[in-house]
mmCIF file of C-alpha atoms in Angstrom:
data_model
loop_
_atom_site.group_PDB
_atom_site.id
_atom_site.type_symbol
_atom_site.label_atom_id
_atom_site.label_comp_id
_atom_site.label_asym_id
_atom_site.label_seq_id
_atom_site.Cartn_x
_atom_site.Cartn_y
_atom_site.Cartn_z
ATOM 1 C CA UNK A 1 4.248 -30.630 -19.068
ATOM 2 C CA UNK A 2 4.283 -28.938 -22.090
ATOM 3 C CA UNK A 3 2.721 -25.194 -23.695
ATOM 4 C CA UNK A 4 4.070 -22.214 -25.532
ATOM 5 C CA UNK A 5 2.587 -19.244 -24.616
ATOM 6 C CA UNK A 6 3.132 -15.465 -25.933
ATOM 7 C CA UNK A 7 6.514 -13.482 -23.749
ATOM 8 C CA UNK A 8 4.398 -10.464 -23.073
ATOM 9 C CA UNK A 9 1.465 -12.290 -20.951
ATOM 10 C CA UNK A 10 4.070 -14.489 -19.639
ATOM 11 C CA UNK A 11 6.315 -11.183 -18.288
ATOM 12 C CA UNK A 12 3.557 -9.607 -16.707
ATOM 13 C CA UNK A 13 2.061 -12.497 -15.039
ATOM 14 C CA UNK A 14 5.197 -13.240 -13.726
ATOM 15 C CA UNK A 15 5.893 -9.821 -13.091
ATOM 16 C CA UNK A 16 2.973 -9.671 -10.523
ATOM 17 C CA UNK A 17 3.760 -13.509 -9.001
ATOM 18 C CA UNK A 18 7.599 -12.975 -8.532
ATOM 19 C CA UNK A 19 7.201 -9.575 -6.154
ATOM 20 C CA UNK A 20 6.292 -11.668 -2.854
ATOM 21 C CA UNK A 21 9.230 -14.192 -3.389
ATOM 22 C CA UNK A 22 12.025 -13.383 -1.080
ATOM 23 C CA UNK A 23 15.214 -13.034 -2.689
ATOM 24 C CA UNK A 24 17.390 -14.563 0.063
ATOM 25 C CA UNK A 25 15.166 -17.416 2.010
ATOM 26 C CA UNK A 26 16.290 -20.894 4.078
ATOM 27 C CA UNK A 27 13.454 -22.390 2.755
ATOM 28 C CA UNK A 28 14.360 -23.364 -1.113
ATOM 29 C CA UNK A 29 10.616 -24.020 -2.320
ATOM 30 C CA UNK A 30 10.070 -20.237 -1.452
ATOM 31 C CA UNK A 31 12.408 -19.290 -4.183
ATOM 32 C CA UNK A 32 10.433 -20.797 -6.729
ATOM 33 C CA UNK A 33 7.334 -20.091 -8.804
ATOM 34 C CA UNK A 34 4.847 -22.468 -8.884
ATOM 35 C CA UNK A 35 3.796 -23.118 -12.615
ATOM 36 C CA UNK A 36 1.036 -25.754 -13.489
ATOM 37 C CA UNK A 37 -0.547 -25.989 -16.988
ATOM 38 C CA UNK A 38 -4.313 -27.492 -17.743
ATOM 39 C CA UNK A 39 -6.883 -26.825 -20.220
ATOM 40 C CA UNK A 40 -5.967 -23.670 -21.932
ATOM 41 C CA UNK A 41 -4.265 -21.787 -19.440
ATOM 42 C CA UNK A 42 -1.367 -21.891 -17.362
ATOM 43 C CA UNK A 43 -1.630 -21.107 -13.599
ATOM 44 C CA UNK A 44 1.460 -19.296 -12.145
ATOM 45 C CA UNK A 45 1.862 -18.943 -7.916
ATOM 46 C CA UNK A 46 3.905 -17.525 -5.797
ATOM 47 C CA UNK A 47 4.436 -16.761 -1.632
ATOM 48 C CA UNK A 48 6.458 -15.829 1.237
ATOM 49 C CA UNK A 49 3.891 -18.006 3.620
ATOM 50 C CA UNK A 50 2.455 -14.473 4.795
ATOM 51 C CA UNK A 51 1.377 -13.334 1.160
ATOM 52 C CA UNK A 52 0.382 -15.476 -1.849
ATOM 53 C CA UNK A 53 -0.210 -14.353 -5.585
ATOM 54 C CA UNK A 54 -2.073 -16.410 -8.045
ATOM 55 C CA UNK A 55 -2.499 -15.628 -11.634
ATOM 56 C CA UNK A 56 -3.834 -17.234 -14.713
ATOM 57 C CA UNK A 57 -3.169 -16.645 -18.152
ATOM 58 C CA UNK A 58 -3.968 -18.175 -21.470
ATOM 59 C CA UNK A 59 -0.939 -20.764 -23.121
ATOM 60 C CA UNK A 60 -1.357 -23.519 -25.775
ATOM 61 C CA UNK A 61 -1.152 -26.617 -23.317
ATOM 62 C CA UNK A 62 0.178 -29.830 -25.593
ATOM 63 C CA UNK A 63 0.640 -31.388 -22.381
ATOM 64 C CA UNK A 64 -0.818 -31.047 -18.670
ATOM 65 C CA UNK A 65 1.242 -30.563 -15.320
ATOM 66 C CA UNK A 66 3.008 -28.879 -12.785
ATOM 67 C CA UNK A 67 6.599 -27.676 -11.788
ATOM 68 C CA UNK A 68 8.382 -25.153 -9.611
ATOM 69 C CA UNK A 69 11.400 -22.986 -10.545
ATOM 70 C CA UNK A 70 13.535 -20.198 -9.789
ATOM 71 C CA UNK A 71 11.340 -17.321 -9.552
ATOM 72 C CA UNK A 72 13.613 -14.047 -10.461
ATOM 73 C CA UNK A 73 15.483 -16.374 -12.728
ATOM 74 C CA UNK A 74 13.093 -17.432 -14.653
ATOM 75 C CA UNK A 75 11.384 -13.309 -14.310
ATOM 76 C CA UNK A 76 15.302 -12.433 -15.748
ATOM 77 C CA UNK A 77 15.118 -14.678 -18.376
ATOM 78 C CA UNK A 78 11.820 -14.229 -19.838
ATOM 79 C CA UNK A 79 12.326 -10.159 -19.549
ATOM 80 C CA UNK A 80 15.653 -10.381 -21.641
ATOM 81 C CA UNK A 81 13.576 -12.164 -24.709
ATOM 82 C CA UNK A 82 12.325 -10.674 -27.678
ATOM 83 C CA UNK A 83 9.423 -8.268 -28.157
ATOM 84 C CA UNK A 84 6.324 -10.650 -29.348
ATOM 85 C CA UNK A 85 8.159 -14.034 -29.116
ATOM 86 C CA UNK A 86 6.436 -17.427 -28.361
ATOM 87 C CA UNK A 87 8.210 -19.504 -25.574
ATOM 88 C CA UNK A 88 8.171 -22.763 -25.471
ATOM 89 C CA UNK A 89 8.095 -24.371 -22.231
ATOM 90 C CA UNK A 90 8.841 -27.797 -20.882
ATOM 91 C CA UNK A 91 9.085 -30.226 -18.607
ATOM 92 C CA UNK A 92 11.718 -32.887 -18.773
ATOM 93 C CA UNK A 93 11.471 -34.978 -15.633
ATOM 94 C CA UNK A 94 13.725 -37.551 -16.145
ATOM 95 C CA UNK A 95 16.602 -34.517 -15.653
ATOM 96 C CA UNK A 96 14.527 -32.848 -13.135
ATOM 97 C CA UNK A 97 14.733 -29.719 -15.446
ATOM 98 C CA UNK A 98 12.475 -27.168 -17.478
ATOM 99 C CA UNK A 99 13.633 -26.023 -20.659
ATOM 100 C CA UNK A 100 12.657 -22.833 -22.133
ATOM 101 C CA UNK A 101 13.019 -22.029 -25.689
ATOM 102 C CA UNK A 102 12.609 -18.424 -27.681
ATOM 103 C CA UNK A 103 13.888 -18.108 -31.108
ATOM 104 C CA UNK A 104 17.256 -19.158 -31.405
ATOM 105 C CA UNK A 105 17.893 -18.754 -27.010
ATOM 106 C CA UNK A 106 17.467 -21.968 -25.069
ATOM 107 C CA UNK A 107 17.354 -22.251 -21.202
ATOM 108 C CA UNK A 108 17.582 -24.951 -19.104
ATOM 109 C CA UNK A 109 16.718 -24.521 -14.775
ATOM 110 C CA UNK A 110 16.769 -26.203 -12.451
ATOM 111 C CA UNK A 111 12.950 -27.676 -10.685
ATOM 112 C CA UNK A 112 11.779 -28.720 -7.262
ATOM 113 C CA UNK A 113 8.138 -31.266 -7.187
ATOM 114 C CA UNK A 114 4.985 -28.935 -7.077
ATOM 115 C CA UNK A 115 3.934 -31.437 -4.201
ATOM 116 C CA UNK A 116 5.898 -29.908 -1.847
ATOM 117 C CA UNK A 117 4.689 -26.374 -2.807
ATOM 118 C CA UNK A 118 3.197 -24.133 0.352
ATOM 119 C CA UNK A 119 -0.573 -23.222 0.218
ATOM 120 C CA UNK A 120 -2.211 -20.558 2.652
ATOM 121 C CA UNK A 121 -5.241 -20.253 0.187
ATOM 122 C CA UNK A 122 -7.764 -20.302 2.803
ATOM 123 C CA UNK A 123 -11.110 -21.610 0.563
ATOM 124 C CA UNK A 124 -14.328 -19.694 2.163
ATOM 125 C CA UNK A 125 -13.181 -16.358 3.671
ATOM 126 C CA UNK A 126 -16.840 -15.732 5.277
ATOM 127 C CA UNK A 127 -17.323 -11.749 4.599
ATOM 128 C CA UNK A 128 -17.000 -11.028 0.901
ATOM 129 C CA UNK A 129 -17.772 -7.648 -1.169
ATOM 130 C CA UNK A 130 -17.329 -5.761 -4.255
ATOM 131 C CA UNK A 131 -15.470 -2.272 -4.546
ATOM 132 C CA UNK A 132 -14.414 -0.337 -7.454
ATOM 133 C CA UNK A 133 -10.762 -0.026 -7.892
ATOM 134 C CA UNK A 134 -10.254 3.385 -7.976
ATOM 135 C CA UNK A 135 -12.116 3.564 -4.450
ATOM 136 C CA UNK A 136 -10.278 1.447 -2.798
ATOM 137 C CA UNK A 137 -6.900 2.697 -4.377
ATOM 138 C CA UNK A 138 -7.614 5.598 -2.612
ATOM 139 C CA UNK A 139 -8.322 4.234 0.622
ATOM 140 C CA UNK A 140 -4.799 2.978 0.213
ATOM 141 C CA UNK A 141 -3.343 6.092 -0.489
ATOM 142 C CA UNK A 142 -4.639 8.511 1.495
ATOM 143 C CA UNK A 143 -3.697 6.053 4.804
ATOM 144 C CA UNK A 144 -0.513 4.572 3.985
ATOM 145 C CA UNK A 145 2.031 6.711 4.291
ATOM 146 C CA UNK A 146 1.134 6.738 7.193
ATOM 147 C CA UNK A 147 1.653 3.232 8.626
ATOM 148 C CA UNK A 148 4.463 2.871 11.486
ATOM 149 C CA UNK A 149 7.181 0.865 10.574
ATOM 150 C CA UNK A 150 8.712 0.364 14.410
ATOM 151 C CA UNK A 151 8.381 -3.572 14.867
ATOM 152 C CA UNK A 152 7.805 -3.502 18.553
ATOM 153 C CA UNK A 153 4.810 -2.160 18.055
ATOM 154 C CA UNK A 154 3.714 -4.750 15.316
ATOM 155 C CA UNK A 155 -0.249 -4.116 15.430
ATOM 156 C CA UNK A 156 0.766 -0.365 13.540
ATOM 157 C CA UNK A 157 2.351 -1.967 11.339
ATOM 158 C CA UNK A 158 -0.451 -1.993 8.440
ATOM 159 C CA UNK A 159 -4.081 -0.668 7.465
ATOM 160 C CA UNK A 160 -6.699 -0.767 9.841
ATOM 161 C CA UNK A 161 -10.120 -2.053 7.468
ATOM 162 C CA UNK A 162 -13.153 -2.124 9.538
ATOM 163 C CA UNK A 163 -16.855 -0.851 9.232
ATOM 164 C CA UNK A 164 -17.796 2.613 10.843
ATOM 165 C CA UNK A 165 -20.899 4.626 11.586
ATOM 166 C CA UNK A 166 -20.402 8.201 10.469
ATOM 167 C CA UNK A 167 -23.748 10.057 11.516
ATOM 168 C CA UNK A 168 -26.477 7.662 10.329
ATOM 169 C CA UNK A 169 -24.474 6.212 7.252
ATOM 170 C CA UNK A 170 -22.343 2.985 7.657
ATOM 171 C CA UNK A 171 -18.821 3.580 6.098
ATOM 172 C CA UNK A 172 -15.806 1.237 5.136
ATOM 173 C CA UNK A 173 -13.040 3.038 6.719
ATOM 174 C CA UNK A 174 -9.167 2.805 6.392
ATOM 175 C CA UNK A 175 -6.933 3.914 9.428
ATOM 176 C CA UNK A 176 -3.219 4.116 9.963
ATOM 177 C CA UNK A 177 -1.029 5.597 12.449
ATOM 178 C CA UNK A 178 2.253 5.832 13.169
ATOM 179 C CA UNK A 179 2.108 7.623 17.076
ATOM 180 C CA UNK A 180 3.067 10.674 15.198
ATOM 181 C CA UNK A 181 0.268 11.513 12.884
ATOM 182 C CA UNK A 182 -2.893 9.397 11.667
ATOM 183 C CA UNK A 183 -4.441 9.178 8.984
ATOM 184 C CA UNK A 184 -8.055 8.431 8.175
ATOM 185 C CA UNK A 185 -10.102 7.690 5.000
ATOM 186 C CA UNK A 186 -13.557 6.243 4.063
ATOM 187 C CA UNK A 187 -16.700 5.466 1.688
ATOM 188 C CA UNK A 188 -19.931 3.883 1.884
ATOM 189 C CA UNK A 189 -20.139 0.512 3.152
ATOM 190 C CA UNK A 190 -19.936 -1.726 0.164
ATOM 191 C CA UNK A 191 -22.624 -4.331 0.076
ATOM 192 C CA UNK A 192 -21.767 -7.593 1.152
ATOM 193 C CA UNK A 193 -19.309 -6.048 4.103
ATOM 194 C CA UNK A 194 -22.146 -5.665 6.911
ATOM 195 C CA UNK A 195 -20.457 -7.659 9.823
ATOM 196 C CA UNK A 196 -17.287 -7.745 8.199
ATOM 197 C CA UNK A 197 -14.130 -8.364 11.703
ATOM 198 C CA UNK A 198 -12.378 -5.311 11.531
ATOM 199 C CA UNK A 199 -8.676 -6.423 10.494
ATOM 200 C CA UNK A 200 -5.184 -4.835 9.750
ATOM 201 C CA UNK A 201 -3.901 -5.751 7.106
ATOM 202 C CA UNK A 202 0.143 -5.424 6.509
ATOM 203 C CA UNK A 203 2.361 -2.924 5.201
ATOM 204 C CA UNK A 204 3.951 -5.105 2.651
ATOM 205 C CA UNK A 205 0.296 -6.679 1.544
ATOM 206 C CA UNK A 206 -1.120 -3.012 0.948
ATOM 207 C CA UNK A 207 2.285 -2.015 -0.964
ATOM 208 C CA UNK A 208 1.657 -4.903 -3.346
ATOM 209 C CA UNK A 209 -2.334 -4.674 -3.528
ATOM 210 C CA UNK A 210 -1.870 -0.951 -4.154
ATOM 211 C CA UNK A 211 0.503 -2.513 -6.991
ATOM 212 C CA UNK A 212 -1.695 -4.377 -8.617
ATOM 213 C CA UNK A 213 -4.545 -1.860 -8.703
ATOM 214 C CA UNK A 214 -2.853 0.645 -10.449
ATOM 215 C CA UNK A 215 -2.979 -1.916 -13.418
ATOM 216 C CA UNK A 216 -6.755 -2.715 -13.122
ATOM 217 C CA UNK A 217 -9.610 -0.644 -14.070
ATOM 218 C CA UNK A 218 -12.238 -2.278 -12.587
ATOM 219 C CA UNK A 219 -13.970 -3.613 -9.463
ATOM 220 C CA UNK A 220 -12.106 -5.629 -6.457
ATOM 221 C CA UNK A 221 -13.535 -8.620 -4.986
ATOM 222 C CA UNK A 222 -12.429 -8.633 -0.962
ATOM 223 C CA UNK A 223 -12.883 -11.395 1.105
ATOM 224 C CA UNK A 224 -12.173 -11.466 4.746
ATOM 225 C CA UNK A 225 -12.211 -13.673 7.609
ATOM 226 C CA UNK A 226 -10.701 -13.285 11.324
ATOM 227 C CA UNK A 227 -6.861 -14.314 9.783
ATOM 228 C CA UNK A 228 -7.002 -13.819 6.061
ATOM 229 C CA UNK A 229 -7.999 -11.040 3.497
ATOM 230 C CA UNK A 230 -8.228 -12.143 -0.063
ATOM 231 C CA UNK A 231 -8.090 -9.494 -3.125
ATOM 232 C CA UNK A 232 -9.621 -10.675 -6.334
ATOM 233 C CA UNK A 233 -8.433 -8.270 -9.116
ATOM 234 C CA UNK A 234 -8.954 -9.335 -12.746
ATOM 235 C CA UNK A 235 -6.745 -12.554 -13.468
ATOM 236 C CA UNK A 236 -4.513 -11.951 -10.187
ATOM 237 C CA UNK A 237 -5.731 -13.212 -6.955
ATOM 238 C CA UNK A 238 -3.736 -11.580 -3.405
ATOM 239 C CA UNK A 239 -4.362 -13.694 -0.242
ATOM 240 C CA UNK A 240 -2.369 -12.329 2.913
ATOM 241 C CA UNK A 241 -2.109 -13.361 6.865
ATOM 242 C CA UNK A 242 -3.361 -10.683 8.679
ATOM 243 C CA UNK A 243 -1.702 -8.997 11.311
ATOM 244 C CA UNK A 244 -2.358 -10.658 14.538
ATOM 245 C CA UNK A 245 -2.886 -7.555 17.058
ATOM 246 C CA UNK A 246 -5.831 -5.097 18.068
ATOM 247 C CA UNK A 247 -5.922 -1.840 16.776
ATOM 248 C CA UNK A 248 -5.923 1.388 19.326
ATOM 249 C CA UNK A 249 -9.092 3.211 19.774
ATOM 250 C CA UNK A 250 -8.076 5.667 17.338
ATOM 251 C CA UNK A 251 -11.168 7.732 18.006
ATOM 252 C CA UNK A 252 -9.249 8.703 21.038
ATOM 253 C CA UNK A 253 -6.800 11.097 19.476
ATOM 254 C CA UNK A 254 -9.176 12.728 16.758
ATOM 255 C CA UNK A 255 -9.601 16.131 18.244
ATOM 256 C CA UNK A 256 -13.020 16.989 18.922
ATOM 257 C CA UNK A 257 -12.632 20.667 20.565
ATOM 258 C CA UNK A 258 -9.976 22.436 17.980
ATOM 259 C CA UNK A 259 -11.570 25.643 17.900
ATOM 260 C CA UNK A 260 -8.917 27.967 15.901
ATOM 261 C CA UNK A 261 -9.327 27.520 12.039
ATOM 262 C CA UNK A 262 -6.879 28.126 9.457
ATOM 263 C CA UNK A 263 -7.630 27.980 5.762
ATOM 264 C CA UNK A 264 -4.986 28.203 3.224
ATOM 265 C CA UNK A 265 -4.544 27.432 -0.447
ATOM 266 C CA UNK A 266 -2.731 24.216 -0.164
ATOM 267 C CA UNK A 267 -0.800 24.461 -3.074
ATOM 268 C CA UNK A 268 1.145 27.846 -1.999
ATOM 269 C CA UNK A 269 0.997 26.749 1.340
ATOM 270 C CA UNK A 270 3.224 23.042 0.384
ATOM 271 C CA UNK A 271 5.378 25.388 -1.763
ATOM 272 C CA UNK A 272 6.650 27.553 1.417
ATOM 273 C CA UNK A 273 6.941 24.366 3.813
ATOM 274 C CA UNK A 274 8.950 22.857 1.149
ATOM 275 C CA UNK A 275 11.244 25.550 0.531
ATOM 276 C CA UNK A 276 12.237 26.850 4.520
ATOM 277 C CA UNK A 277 12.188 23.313 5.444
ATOM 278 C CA UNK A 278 15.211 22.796 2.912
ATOM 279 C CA UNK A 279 17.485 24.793 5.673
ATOM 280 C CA UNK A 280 15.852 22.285 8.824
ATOM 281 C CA UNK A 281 18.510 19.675 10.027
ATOM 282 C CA UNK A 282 17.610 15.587 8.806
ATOM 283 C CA UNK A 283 17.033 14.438 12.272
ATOM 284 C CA UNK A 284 14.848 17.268 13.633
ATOM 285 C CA UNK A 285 12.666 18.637 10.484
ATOM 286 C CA UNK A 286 10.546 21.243 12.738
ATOM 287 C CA UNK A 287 9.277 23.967 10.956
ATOM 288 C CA UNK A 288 7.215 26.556 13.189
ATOM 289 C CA UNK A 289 4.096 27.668 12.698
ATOM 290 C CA UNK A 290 3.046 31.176 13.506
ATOM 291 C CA UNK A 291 -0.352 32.251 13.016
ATOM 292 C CA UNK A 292 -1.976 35.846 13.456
ATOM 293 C CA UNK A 293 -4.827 37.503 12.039
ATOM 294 C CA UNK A 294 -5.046 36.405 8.117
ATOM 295 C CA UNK A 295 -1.156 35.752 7.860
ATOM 296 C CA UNK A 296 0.798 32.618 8.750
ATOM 297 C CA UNK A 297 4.788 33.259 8.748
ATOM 298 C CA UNK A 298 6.979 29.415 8.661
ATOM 299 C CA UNK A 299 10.174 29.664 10.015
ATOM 300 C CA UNK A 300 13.053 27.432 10.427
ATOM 301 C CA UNK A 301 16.061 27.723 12.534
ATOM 302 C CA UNK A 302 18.910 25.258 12.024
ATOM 303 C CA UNK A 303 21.767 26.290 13.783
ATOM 304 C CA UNK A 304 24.173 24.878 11.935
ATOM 305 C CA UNK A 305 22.221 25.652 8.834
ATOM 306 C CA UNK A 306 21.264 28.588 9.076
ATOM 307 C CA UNK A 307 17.564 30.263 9.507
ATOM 308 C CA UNK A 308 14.248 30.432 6.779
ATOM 309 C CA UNK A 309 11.195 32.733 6.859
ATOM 310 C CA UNK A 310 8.338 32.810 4.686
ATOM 311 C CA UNK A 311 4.807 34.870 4.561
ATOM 312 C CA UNK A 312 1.678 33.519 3.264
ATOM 313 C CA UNK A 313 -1.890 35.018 3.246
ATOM 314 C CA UNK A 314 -4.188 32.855 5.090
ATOM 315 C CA UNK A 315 -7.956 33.074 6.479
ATOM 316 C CA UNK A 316 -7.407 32.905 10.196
ATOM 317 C CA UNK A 317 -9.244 35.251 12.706
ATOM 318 C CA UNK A 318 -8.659 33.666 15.986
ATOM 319 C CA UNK A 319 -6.165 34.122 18.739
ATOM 320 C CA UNK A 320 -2.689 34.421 17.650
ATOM 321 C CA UNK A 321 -0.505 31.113 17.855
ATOM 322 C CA UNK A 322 2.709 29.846 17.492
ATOM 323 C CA UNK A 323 3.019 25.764 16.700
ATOM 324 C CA UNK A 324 5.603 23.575 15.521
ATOM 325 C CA UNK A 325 5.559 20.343 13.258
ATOM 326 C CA UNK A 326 8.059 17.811 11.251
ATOM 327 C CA UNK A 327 8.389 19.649 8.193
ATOM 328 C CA UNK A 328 8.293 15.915 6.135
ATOM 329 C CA UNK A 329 5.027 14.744 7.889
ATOM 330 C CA UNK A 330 3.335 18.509 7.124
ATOM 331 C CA UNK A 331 4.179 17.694 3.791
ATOM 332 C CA UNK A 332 2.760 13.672 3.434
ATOM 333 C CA UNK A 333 -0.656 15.179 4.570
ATOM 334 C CA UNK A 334 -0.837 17.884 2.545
ATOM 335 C CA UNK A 335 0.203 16.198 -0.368
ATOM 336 C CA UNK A 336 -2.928 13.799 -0.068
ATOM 337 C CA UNK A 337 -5.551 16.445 0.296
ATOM 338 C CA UNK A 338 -8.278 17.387 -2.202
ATOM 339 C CA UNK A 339 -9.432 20.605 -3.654
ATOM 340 C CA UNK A 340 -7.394 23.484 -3.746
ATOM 341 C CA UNK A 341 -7.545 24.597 -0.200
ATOM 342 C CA UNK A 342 -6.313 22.951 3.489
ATOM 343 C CA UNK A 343 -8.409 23.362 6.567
ATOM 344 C CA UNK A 344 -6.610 23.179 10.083
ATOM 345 C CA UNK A 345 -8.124 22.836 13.060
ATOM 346 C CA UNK A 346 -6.118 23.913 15.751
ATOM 347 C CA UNK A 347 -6.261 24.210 19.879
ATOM 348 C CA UNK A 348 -2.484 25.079 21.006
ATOM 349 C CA UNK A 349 1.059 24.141 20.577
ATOM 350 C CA UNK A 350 0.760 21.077 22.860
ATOM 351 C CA UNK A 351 -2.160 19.182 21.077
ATOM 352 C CA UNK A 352 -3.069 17.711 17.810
ATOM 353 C CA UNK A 353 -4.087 19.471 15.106
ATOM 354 C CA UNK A 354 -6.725 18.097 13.013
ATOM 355 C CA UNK A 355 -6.046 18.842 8.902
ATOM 356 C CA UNK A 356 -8.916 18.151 6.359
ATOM 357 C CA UNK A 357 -8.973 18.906 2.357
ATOM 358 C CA UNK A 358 -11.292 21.893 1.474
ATOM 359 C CA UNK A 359 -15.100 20.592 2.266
ATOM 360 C CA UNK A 360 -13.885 16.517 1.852
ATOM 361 C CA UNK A 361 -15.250 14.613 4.994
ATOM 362 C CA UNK A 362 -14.106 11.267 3.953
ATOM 363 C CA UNK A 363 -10.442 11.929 4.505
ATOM 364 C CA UNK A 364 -8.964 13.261 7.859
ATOM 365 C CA UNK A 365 -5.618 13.656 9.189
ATOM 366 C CA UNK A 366 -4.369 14.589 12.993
ATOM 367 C CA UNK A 367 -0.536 15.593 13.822
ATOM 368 C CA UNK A 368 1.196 15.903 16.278
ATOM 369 C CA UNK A 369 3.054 18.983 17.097
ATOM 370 C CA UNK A 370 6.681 19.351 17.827
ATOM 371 C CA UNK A 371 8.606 21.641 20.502
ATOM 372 C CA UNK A 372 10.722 24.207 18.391
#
């Protein structure tokens, strides 16, 4: 194998490849990158057997083949050459070793056979569709910050992705929930998705999808079966195990009844949770809630911290109440709204309060409250 390709498309291919190898593994082939040249291109892969990476970008090939080495290594190396330098890459098998060369630098590391490489590339993945990036980036980020992180129960662990009927229109809906708070967003059912399995798809996978999106413009081609999602963004190609677990009936804890309504500007409204919440202890963040007619007064009482009050003008005309909620979670949700102002629906200080961003109905959010 031989090729010299430009440092730059070489960095940032291996830039998006290198973030699913595990730093510490047993398994020695996991360490490694997967690099196999033909035509004009070279072909760089990467996994951690849950989540594989594939990208292609162009190199002078003088020779055809394949070798695997040191991932971060080989990441470290390439990031610590020169600004617009051609590397020269190759293959010596006789030594089992691939040199690199950059100017005056030369490298020489260590390779395992390509044969032995894993592959979880799954070929036909049944369901497939197009969505824009920028939709499906936000599906991403209004859900998951949301996402539990408690092992034992592993099926919270990720995005629920599944198709929906809201009213007479058929919706591609993201759902995550951590017991705590949930958090729900959609849009129109791509076509190609009709009959899609509903799947979760894992923390880790969405971290590095949501990654890679924020360096594409464009569209997204998903493909899902029962076990596998596949993301198809530009040159990069994500294929993940899904997580093997049902879902709750979310619909279950969406609040259908909330009859008190509270409408603030969010922005002054974040402001005051984020200043009395800076006297609330780490381990209990509760900041109470008390609501009367068109004022809303957050208090926090730390005992060993001391006590906060603030006042803020709000459109409420219903019963007084007095609620409490973890100051940090308040804040997630609000921070993920749209428009300028927050709508709460809320019943009484025992049950979930449903939050929504000024007249958006493709995003919702339900909390749980806290005893303070």
């Amino acid at each position: 194998m031989r090729l010299v390709i430009e440092r730059g498309e070489l960095l940032r291919a291996l830039g998006h490849v290198t973030s699913v190898v595990e730093r510490r593994t047993t398994i020695p082939i996991l360490s490694n990158v997967l690099l196999k040249a033909s035509g004009q291109a070279l072909e760089l892969k990467a996994t951690d057997l849950e989540r594989e990476v594939i990208e292609e970008v162009r190199a002078e090939v003088g020779a055809p083949g394949a070798v695997t080495v040191p991932a971060h290594i080989l990441h470290d190396i390439v990031r610590k050459l020169p600004d617009g330098s051609q590397v020269d890459i190759r293959r010596d098998a006789e030594k089992e070793r691939l040199t690199l060369a950059a100017g005056q630098a030369r490298f020489a590391l260590q390779t395992l056979g390509p044969e032995d490489f894993p592959d979880i590339n799954a070929g036909d993945l049944g369901h497939s569709f197009e969505v824009a990036a920028k939709d499906l980036k936000r599906l991403i980020d209004k859900t998951r910050f949301a996402i539990s992180t408690e092992e034992t129960r592993y099926y919270l662990n990720g995005i629920y992705l599944h198709i929906a009927d809201a009213g007479a229109t058929s919706m591609l809906r993201a759902v995550a929930t951590d017991g705590h708070r949930l958090a729900q967003a959609e849009l129109q059912r791509p076509k190609g998705a009709e009959g899609m399995p509903g799947v979760i798809i894992p923390r880790k996978t969405v971290h590095e999808l949501h990654r890679l999106i924020e360096e594409s413009a464009d569209t997204v081609n998903v493909s899902v079966s029962a076990s596998k999602v596949r993301f198809e963004i530009g040159p990069v190609t994500l294929t993940s195990k899904l997580i093997d677990g049902t879902f709750p009936d979310y619909g279950r804890v969406i609040p259908q009844g909330n009859d008190k309504e509270m409408r603030v500007a969010n922005a002054d409204f974040i402001s005051a949770v984020d200043r009395v919440s800076t006297i609330a202890s780490e381990r209990g963040r509760a900041v109470k809630l008390n609501l009367a007619k068109s004022k809303l007064v957050l208090s926090v009482n730390n005992p060993e911290g001391g006590s906060a009050t603030e006042e803020i003008e709000v459109n409420y005309s219903a019963a007084p109440l007095e609620i409490g909620f973890n100051a940090k979670y308040l804040l997630d949700i609000a921070g993920q709204l749209e428009g300028e102002e927050a709508r709460f629906l809320l019943a009484d200080a025992g049950s979930p309060t449903m939050i929504r961003g000024g007249e958006d109905q493709t995003a919702l959010y339900v909390l749980m409250p806290m005893r303070v």
